[in-house]
PDB file of C-alpha atoms in Angstrom:
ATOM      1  CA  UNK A   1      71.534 -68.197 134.519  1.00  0.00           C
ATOM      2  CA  UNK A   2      69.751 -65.313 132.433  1.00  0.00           C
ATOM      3  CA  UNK A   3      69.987 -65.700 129.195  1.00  0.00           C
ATOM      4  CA  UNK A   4      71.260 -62.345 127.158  1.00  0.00           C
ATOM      5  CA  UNK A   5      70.086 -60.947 124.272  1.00  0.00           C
ATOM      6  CA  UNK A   6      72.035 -61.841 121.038  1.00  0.00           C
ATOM      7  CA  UNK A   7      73.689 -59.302 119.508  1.00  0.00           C
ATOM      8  CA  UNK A   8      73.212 -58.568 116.029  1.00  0.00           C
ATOM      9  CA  UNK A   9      76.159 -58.391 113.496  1.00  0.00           C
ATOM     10  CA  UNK A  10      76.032 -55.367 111.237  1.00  0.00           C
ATOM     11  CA  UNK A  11      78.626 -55.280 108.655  1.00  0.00           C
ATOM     12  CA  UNK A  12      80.648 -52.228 108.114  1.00  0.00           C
ATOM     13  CA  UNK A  13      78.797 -51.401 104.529  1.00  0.00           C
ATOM     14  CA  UNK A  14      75.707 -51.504 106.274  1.00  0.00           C
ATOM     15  CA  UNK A  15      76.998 -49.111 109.401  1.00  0.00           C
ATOM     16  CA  UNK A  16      78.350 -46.550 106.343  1.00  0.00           C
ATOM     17  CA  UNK A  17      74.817 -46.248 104.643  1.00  0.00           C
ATOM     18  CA  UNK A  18      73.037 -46.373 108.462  1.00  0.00           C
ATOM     19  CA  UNK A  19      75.459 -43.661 109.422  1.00  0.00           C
ATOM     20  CA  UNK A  20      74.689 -41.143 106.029  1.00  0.00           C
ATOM     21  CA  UNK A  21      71.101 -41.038 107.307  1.00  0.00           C
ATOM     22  CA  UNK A  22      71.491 -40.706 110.968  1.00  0.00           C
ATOM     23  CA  UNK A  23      70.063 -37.909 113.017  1.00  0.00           C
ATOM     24  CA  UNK A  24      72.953 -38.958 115.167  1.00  0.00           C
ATOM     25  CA  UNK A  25      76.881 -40.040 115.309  1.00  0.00           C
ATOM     26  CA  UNK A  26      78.343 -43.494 115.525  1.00  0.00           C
ATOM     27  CA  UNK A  27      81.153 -45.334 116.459  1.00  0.00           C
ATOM     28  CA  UNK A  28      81.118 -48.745 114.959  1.00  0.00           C
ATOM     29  CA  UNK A  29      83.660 -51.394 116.440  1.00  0.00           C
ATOM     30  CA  UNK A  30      83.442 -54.795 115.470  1.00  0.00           C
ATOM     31  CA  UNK A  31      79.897 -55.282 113.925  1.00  0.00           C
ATOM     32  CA  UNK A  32      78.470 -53.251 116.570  1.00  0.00           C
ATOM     33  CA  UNK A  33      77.279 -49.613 116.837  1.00  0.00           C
ATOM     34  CA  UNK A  34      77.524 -47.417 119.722  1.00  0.00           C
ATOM     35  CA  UNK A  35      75.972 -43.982 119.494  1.00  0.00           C
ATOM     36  CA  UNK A  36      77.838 -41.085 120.661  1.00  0.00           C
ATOM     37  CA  UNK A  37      76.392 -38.789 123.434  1.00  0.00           C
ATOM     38  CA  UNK A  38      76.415 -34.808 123.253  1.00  0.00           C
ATOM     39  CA  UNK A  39      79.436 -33.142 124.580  1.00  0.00           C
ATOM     40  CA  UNK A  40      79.895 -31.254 127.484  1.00  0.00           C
ATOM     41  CA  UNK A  41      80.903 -27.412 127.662  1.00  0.00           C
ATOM     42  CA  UNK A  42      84.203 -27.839 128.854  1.00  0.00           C
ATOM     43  CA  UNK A  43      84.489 -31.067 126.233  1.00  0.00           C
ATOM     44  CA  UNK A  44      83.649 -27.872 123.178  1.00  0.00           C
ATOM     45  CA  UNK A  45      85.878 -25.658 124.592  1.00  0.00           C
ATOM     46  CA  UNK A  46      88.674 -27.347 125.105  1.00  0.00           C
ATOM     47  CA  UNK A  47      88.070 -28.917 121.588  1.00  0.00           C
ATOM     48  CA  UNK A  48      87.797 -25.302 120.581  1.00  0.00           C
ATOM     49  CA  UNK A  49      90.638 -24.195 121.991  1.00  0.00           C
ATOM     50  CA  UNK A  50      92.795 -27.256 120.511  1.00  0.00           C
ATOM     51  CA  UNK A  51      91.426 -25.883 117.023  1.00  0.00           C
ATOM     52  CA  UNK A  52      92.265 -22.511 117.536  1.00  0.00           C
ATOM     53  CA  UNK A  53      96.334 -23.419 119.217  1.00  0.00           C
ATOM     54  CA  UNK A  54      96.951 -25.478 116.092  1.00  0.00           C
ATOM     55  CA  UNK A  55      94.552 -23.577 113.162  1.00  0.00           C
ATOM     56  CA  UNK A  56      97.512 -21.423 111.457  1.00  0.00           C
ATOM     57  CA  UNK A  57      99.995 -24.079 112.337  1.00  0.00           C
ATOM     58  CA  UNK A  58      98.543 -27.110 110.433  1.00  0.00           C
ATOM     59  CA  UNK A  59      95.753 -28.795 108.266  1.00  0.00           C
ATOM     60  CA  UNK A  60      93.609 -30.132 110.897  1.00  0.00           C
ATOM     61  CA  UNK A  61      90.415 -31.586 110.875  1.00  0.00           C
ATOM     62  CA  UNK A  62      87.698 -32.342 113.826  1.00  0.00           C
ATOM     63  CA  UNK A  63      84.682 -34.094 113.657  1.00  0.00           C
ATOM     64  CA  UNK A  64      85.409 -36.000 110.919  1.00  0.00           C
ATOM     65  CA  UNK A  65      85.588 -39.771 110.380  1.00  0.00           C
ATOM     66  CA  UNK A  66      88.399 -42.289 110.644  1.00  0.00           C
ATOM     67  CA  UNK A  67      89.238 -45.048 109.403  1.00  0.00           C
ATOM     68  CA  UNK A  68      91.084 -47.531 111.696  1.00  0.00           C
ATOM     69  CA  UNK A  69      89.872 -51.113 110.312  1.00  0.00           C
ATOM     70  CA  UNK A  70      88.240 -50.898 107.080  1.00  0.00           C
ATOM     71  CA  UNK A  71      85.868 -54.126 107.973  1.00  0.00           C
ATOM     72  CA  UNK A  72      85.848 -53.680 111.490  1.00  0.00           C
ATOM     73  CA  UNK A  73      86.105 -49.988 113.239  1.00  0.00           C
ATOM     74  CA  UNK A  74      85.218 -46.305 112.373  1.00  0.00           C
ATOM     75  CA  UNK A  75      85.887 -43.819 115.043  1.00  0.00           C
ATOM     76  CA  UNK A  76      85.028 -40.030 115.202  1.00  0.00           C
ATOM     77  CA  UNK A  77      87.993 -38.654 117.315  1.00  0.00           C
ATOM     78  CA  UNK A  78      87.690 -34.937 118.274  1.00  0.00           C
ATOM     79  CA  UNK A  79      90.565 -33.382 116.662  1.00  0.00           C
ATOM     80  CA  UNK A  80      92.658 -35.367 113.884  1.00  0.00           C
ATOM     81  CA  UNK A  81      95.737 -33.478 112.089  1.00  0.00           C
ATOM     82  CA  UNK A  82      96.571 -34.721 108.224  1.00  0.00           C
ATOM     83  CA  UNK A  83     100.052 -34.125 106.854  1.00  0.00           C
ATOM     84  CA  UNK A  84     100.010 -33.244 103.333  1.00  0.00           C
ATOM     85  CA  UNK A  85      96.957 -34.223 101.550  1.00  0.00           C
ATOM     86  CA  UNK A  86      94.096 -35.895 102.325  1.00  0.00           C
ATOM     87  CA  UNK A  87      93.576 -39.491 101.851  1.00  0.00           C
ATOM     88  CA  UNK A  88      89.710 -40.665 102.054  1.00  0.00           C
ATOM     89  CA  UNK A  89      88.867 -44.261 102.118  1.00  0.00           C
ATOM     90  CA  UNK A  90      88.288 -45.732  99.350  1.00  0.00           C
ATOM     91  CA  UNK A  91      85.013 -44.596  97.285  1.00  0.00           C
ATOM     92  CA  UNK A  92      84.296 -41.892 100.468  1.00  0.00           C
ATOM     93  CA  UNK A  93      84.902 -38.499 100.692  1.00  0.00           C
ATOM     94  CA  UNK A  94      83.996 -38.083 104.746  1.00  0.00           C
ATOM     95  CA  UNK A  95      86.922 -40.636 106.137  1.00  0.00           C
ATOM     96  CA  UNK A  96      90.626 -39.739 106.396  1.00  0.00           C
ATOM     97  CA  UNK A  97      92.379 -42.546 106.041  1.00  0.00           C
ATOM     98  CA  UNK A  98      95.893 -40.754 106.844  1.00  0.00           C
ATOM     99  CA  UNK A  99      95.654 -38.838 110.854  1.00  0.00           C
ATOM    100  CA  UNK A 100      98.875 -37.995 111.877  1.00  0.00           C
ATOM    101  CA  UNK A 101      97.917 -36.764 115.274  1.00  0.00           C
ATOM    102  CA  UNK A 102      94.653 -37.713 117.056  1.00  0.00           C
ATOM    103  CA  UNK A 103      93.362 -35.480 120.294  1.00  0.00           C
ATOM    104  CA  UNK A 104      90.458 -37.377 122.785  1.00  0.00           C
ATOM    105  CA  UNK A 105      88.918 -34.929 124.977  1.00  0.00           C
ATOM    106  CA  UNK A 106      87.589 -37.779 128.009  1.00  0.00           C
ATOM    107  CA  UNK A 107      84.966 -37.709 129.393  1.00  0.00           C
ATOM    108  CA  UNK A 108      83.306 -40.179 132.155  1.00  0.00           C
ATOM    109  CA  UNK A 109      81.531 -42.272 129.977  1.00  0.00           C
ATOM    110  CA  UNK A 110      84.870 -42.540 127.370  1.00  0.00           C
ATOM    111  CA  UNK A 111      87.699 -42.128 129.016  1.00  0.00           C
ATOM    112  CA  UNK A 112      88.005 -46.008 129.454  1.00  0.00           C
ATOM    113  CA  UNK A 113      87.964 -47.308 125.898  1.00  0.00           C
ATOM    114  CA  UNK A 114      89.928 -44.003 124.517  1.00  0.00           C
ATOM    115  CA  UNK A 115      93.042 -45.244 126.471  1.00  0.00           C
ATOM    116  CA  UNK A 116      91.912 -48.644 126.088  1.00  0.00           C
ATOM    117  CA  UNK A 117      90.324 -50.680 123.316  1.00  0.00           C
ATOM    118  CA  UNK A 118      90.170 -47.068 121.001  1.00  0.00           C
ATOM    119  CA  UNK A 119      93.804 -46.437 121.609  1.00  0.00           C
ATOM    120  CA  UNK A 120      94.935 -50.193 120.943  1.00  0.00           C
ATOM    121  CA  UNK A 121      92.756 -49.625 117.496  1.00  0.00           C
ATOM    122  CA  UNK A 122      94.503 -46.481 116.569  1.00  0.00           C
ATOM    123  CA  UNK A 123      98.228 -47.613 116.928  1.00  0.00           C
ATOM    124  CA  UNK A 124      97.481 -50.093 113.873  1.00  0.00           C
ATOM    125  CA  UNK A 125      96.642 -46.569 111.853  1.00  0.00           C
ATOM    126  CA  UNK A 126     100.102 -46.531 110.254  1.00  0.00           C
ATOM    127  CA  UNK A 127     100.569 -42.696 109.880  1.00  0.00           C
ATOM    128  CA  UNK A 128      99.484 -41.645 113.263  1.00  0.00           C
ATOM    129  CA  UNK A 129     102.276 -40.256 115.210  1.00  0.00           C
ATOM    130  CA  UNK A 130     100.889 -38.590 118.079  1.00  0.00           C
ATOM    131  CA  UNK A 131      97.701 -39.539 120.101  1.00  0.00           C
ATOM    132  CA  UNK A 132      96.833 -36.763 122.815  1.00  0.00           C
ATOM    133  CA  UNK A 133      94.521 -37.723 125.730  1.00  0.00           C
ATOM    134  CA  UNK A 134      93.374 -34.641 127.132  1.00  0.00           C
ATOM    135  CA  UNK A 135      91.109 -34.247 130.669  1.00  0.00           C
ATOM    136  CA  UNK A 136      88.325 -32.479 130.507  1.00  0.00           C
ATOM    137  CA  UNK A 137      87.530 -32.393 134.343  1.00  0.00           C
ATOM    138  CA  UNK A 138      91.581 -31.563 135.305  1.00  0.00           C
ATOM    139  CA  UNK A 139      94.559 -29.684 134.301  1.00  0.00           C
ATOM    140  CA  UNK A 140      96.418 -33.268 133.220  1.00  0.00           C
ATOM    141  CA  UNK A 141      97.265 -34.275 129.295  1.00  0.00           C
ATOM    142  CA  UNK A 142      98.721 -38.027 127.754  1.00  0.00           C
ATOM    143  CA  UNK A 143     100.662 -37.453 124.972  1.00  0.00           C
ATOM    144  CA  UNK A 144     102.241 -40.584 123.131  1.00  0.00           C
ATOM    145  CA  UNK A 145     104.131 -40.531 120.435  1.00  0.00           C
ATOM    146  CA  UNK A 146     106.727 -42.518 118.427  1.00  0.00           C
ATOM    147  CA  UNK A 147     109.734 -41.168 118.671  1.00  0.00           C
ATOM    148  CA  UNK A 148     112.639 -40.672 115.547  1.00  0.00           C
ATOM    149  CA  UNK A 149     113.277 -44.057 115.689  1.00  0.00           C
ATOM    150  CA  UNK A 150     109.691 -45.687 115.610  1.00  0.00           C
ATOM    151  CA  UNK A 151     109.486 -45.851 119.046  1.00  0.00           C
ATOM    152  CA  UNK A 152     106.664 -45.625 121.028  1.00  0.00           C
ATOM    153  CA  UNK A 153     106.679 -43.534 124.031  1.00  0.00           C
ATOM    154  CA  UNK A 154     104.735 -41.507 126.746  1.00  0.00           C
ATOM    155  CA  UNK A 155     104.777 -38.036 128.520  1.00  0.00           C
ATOM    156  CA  UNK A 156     102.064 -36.569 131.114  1.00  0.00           C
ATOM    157  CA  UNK A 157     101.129 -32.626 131.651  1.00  0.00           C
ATOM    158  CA  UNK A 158      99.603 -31.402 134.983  1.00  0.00           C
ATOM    159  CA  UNK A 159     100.881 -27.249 134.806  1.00  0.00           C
ATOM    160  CA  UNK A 160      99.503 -24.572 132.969  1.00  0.00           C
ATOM    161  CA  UNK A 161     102.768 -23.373 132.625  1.00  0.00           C
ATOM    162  CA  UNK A 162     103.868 -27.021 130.403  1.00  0.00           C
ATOM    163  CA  UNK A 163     103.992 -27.408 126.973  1.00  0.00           C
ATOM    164  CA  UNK A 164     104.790 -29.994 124.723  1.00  0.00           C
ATOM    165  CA  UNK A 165     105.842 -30.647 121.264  1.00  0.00           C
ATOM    166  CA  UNK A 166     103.933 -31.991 118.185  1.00  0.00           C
ATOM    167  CA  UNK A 167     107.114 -33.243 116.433  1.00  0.00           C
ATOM    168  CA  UNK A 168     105.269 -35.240 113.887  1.00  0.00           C
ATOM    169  CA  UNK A 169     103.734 -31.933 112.206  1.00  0.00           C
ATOM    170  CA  UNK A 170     106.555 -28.984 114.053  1.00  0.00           C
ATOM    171  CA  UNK A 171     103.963 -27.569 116.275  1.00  0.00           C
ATOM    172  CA  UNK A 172     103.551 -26.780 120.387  1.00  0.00           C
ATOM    173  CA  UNK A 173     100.894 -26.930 122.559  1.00  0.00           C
ATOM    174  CA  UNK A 174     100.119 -24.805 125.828  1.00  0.00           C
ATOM    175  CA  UNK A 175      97.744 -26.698 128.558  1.00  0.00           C
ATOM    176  CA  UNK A 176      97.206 -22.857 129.026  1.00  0.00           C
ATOM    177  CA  UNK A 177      95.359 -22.344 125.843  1.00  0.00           C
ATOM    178  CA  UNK A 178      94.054 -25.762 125.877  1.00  0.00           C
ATOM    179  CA  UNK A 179      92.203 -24.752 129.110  1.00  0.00           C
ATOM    180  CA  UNK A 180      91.790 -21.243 128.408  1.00  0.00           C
ATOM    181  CA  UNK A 181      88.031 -20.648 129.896  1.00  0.00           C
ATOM    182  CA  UNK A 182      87.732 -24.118 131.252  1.00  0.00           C
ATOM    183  CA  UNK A 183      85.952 -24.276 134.689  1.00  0.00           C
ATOM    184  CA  UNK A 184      87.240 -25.976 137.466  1.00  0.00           C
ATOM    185  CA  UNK A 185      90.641 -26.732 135.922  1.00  0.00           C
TER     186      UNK A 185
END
């Protein structure tokens, strides 16, 4: 048997100063750090396109940290909506601590731990209402959502034509203008 490398701890306190300095962003999940490639075209335009569906509409933000575990996992999803105000994590002014609706554009080398590991992670956020899967390679969007009640359930998209509701924050979304200038959708 080969032996493997050991991996190295690194505490979330360390990851936070690491990550201020960085050429480069992070994802840190459970004492380990996993960089985060570039994004493809389609990835920034359908990111783009998310923006501009929901900019009058809400308070969203993109980009930006959150906080899912305080010890143990930071994420940077690529659209996050925030009912209300704001709330950092403590002593930080660059992680919402409060997403109401998170969007994943997948991509090949994601796409498993955003509907996996990521996903389990962000249903212990306790605000988040609505996580949104969307593909970046096909017309096709997850949405799931807690309903009125608390309970969480699941809907899939695969026409241009659908839409689907954002109850959590009163807002629709068209996979039309989520794919508006995609290629090979």
């Amino acid at each position: 048997m080969i032996p493997q490398p050991e991996r190295k701890f690194i505490s979330h306190k360390d990851y936070l100063e690491m990550e201020e300095q960085a050429e480069y962003k992070s994802e840190y999940y459970h004492g380990e750090i996993f960089a985060m490639t570039g994004a493809s075209h389609n990835h920034n335009l359908i990111t783009g396109n998310v923006f501009a569906s929901l900019r009058y509409l809400l308070r969203e933000t993109g980009d930006m940290k959150i906080q899912i575990d305080p010890a143990r996992h930071y994420a940077y999803p690529d659209v996050s909506v925030v009912c209300g105000e704001i709330e950092f994590a403590e002593n930080r002014n660059d992680i919402i601590a409060n997403p109401v609706v998170i969007i994943e554009v997948l991509s090949e080398s994601t796409r498993d731990y955003d509907r996996g590991s990521k996903f389990k992670a962000y249903r212990n956020i306790g605000t988040l209402r609505d996580y949104i899967l969307i593909d970046q390679y096909a017309c096709h969007i997850e949405h799931f959502f807690k309903n009125k009640s608390g309970i969480r359930e699941s809907e899939e998209f695969d026409r241009l034509s659908d839409v689907f509701a954002l109850s959590s924050v009163d807002a629709t979304l068209s996979l039309e203008a989520v794919y508006y200038r995609v290629r090979g959708i």
